[in-house]
Amino acid sequence: MRHVIALDVGGTGMKAALVGAQGELLHQTRRATGRERGPDAVVETILDFAAELRAHGSRRFDEPAAAAGVAVPGIVDEQHGIAAYSANLGWRDVPLRDLLADRLGGVPVALGHDVRTGGLAEGRIGAGRGADRFLFVPLGTGIAGAIGIGGRVEAGAHGFAGEIGHIVVRPGGTPCPCGQRGCLERYASAAAVSEAWAAACGDPEADAADCAKAVASGDPNAVRVWQDAVDALADGLVTALTLLDPRTLIIGGGLAEAGETLFTPLRDAVRRRVTFQKLPEIVPAALGDTAGCLGAGLLAWDLLTSTDGTEESA
């Protein structure tokens, strides 16, 4: 059976799969990233993991993987296959695509940014399926974004497209590690909500999920903290949809797990802010933590369709 290798590399763990031609997950496995051992060890772990997946596919399907896709965090030069920088993993200018191709016997390899790769999967086979224009925004430790256009995700001229978390929504506000003040992710990320709720309720262990539960039970302090985050998020999203005019707005990440506790007030807040703009459909992400792996598989299959000279899927 023809298949590809898909790897989703995170700060603490790696998810991997063998993916069939229709996007089916034929085999899934996980492994610790081991970042405490340093960037060189992380790279070697990725290469070893990929080689093990290739060997498993050869045994199980009587042929090696036809291609591989890998999604990594940080700054990624997708065109040249270089993992340029990751604060979490500590690496700089790693020629990961070439290293993987060598370890895997010369098969084509695609390298992608983790959020854009997850957005690719959500756009093509997840919550944005069928939408010609979408914006995927995961609300996690930070806030990132993936701009989908015609079945592709736009990286930008320098690989920074979609960084919605660094839109300034509160000028002169809370300092952000990026160097600005008042960035969206300092108010509306899961980490920001956790920090605000821990301070409001006096429990340093409290997090965003606890805040959402308190909102559902009607706690007025929780409602205030939650609404502040929703208002900041709506301000950032309206700026984005004014620029991009997406048909579908896909919200994922840890904060989206609150379900309608998030989506009902968020839809209302966005609706109140739009004037001439067309209101997109605002929907939860559908693929959960498999999005990165599925997206890496799509990147790999795209390499094969372009190599085969056939039209790439949209």
XYZ file of C-alpha atoms in Angstrom:
314
model
C 0.000 0.000 0.000
C 1.381 3.371 -0.982
C 1.851 5.608 2.057
C 3.821 8.553 3.434
C 5.492 9.388 6.739
C 4.038 12.280 8.762
C 5.786 13.843 11.760
C 4.500 16.608 14.044
C 7.314 17.848 16.312
C 6.308 19.702 19.477
C 8.216 21.214 22.349
C 7.674 18.191 24.597
C 6.393 15.412 22.353
C 6.339 14.194 18.769
C 3.320 12.656 17.067
C 3.880 10.506 13.998
C 1.825 8.532 11.527
C 1.873 6.604 8.309
C -0.782 8.175 6.103
C -2.573 6.654 3.135
C -3.537 8.334 -0.119
C -7.011 9.289 1.149
C -5.631 10.816 4.346
C -6.301 7.735 6.437
C -4.043 7.172 9.465
C -2.610 3.698 8.893
C -0.322 3.736 11.929
C 0.128 6.214 14.784
C 2.760 6.545 17.474
C 4.317 9.108 19.819
C 7.669 9.850 21.366
C 9.162 12.421 23.729
C 11.055 15.203 21.960
C 13.768 15.206 24.629
C 14.595 18.890 24.334
C 16.428 18.787 27.680
C 19.215 16.899 25.859
C 19.850 19.835 23.517
C 19.034 20.684 19.890
C 21.472 18.231 18.287
C 19.917 15.361 20.227
C 16.425 16.506 19.213
C 17.411 16.438 15.539
C 18.873 12.948 15.917
C 15.701 11.780 17.672
C 13.595 13.088 14.770
C 15.807 11.311 12.232
C 15.748 8.041 14.190
C 11.974 8.241 14.626
C 11.471 8.786 10.900
C 13.763 5.846 10.077
C 11.790 3.586 12.430
C 8.555 4.632 10.748
C 10.048 3.861 7.344
C 11.097 0.400 8.550
C 7.655 -0.258 10.044
C 5.941 0.750 6.792
C 8.238 -1.482 4.764
C 7.421 -4.465 6.965
C 3.695 -3.865 7.150
C 2.950 -2.711 3.610
C 5.731 -4.420 1.663
C 7.108 -1.115 0.418
C 8.838 1.910 1.987
C 7.137 5.272 2.348
C 6.953 7.251 -0.885
C 7.573 10.625 0.805
C 7.655 12.309 4.198
C 6.250 15.493 5.715
C 7.366 17.061 8.979
C 5.881 19.983 10.907
C 8.069 21.890 13.364
C 7.597 24.943 15.614
C 9.316 28.306 15.384
C 10.553 30.042 12.257
C 10.570 27.759 9.226
C 12.011 28.366 5.756
C 9.704 25.986 3.935
C 11.096 26.763 0.490
C 14.636 25.739 1.432
C 13.650 23.089 3.973
C 15.383 24.769 6.912
C 14.207 24.865 10.538
C 15.513 28.389 11.063
C 14.832 28.987 14.752
C 12.866 27.571 17.656
C 13.037 29.015 21.164
C 11.461 25.836 22.572
C 13.852 23.427 20.871
C 16.936 25.641 20.863
C 17.931 25.030 17.250
C 19.054 27.423 14.545
C 19.353 26.909 10.774
C 18.903 23.139 10.776
C 18.709 21.754 7.195
C 16.088 19.296 8.361
C 14.609 18.474 4.963
C 17.969 17.349 3.550
C 18.878 15.477 6.728
C 15.604 13.563 6.625
C 15.891 12.836 2.916
C 19.352 11.353 3.498
C 18.167 9.222 6.431
C 15.120 7.999 4.478
C 16.971 6.882 1.387
C 16.406 9.923 -0.784
C 12.603 10.118 -0.752
C 11.093 13.599 -1.180
C 10.562 15.446 2.111
C 8.414 18.494 2.878
C 9.072 20.736 5.868
C 6.288 22.900 7.279
C 5.476 25.268 10.142
C 3.417 23.480 12.822
C 0.453 25.882 12.901
C 0.295 26.320 9.126
C 0.502 22.552 8.707
C -2.317 21.980 11.182
C -4.279 24.710 9.424
C -3.761 22.963 6.092
C -5.386 19.824 7.491
C -8.275 21.728 9.102
C -8.858 23.629 5.858
C -8.790 20.659 3.506
C -10.230 17.783 5.513
C -11.418 19.316 8.800
C -13.667 22.180 9.856
C -12.884 24.296 6.784
C -13.448 21.594 4.199
C -14.960 23.102 1.084
C -14.071 26.702 2.008
C -11.961 28.485 -0.603
C -10.733 31.007 1.995
C -10.293 30.253 5.692
C -8.411 31.483 8.730
C -7.327 28.933 11.359
C -6.552 30.371 14.802
C -5.409 28.006 17.591
C -5.634 29.479 21.088
C -2.917 27.778 23.124
C 0.092 28.988 25.076
C 0.236 31.726 22.442
C -1.976 32.548 19.473
C -0.954 31.880 15.894
C -2.831 31.690 12.616
C -2.919 29.967 9.258
C -4.296 31.732 6.175
C -5.889 29.267 3.764
C -6.332 30.154 0.104
C -7.570 27.638 -2.438
C -6.403 24.562 -0.562
C -3.022 26.073 0.305
C -1.730 27.892 3.373
C 0.028 31.207 2.768
C 3.462 31.442 4.404
C 4.203 35.038 3.391
C 7.344 36.456 1.847
C 9.455 35.692 4.935
C 7.485 32.919 6.639
C 5.620 35.149 9.106
C 2.133 35.251 7.580
C -0.726 34.633 9.993
C 0.927 35.793 13.235
C -2.358 37.158 14.535
C -1.245 36.760 18.160
C 0.999 39.789 17.687
C -1.683 42.156 16.455
C -1.754 44.928 19.067
C -5.258 45.055 20.522
C -4.505 47.044 23.677
C -1.977 49.790 22.773
C 0.460 50.451 25.612
C -0.774 47.371 27.454
C 0.900 44.249 28.817
C 4.469 43.704 27.535
C 4.913 40.802 25.122
C 8.124 38.782 24.644
C 8.038 39.882 20.986
C 8.946 43.421 22.116
C 5.545 45.050 21.643
C 2.956 45.943 24.266
C -0.687 44.915 24.172
C -0.444 41.925 21.813
C -3.542 39.771 21.380
C -1.927 36.661 22.843
C -1.224 38.493 26.100
C -5.008 38.765 26.608
C -6.779 35.937 24.810
C -4.494 32.896 24.755
C -5.162 29.947 27.055
C -2.039 30.963 28.990
C -3.283 34.550 29.405
C -6.713 33.433 30.620
C -5.085 30.991 33.045
C -2.900 33.771 34.448
C -5.797 36.216 34.796
C -8.098 33.663 36.421
C -5.409 32.447 38.846
C -4.969 36.061 40.003
C -8.717 36.696 40.210
C -9.594 33.580 42.197
C -6.456 33.489 44.342
C -5.482 29.950 43.300
C -2.094 29.873 41.535
C -2.905 26.407 40.135
C -6.140 27.508 38.446
C -6.151 27.495 34.638
C -8.307 28.471 31.671
C -10.347 25.262 31.859
C -11.187 26.066 35.479
C -12.204 29.560 34.423
C -14.531 28.168 31.748
C -16.194 25.887 34.323
C -16.648 28.844 36.677
C -18.174 30.865 33.827
C -20.652 28.059 33.165
C -21.630 28.075 36.846
C -22.178 31.857 36.781
C -19.213 33.057 38.845
C -19.142 36.850 38.225
C -15.332 37.106 38.546
C -14.905 34.338 36.001
C -17.428 35.966 33.659
C -15.448 39.216 33.837
C -12.108 37.521 33.121
C -13.627 35.463 30.294
C -15.383 38.434 28.686
C -12.178 40.493 28.759
C -10.452 37.697 26.817
C -13.363 37.315 24.386
C -13.432 41.064 23.711
C -9.691 41.152 23.015
C -9.995 38.095 20.766
C -12.882 39.660 18.838
C -10.854 42.853 18.317
C -7.975 40.856 16.851
C -10.220 38.658 14.721
C -12.095 41.612 13.223
C -8.763 43.162 12.226
C -7.814 39.865 10.569
C -11.093 39.369 8.748
C -11.024 42.986 7.558
C -7.681 42.253 5.884
C -8.319 38.689 4.722
C -12.101 38.316 4.220
C -12.166 34.582 5.038
C -15.275 32.516 4.364
C -14.669 30.355 7.438
C -12.960 31.216 10.717
C -11.738 28.083 12.511
C -10.898 28.396 16.215
C -8.848 25.637 17.837
C -6.407 25.049 20.661
C -7.005 24.559 24.361
C -9.368 27.496 24.817
C -11.718 26.180 22.113
C -12.317 23.082 24.239
C -14.690 25.267 26.289
C -17.180 24.828 23.432
C -20.157 27.171 23.411
C -18.877 28.862 26.582
C -16.390 30.421 24.145
C -18.187 30.342 20.809
C -21.511 31.915 21.788
C -20.038 35.130 23.275
C -17.282 35.208 20.635
C -19.741 35.102 17.731
C -21.755 37.854 19.414
C -18.652 39.987 20.037
C -17.453 39.670 16.429
C -20.940 40.404 15.095
C -21.139 43.608 17.161
C -17.826 44.836 15.752
C -18.299 44.297 12.027
C -19.675 47.119 9.899
C -19.130 46.646 6.160
C -17.268 43.355 6.552
C -18.936 40.058 5.693
C -19.308 37.892 8.788
C -17.526 34.548 8.319
C -18.796 31.287 9.703
C -17.050 30.852 13.086
C -16.555 27.166 13.870
C -14.494 24.979 16.227
C -11.557 23.015 14.842
C -12.448 19.404 14.072
C -9.195 17.436 14.082
C -7.831 18.055 17.577
C -4.213 17.105 18.163
C -4.099 14.972 15.000
C -4.195 18.092 12.774
C -0.404 18.505 12.652
C 0.192 14.886 11.644
C -2.563 14.917 9.057
C -1.233 18.184 7.652
C 2.298 16.786 7.443
C 0.867 13.859 5.517
C -0.879 16.257 3.131
C 2.405 18.092 2.543
C 4.050 14.788 1.665
C 1.275 13.748 -0.717
C 1.418 17.181 -2.355
C 5.079 16.543 -3.161
C 4.130 13.311 -4.888
C 1.240 14.781 -6.885
C 3.455 17.601 -8.134
C 6.241 15.125 -8.938
C 3.806 12.851 -10.762
C 2.642 15.812 -12.819
C -0.947 15.467 -11.689
C -3.128 18.239 -10.385
C -2.717 18.797 -6.659
C -5.726 18.346 -4.427
C -7.532 21.461 -3.260
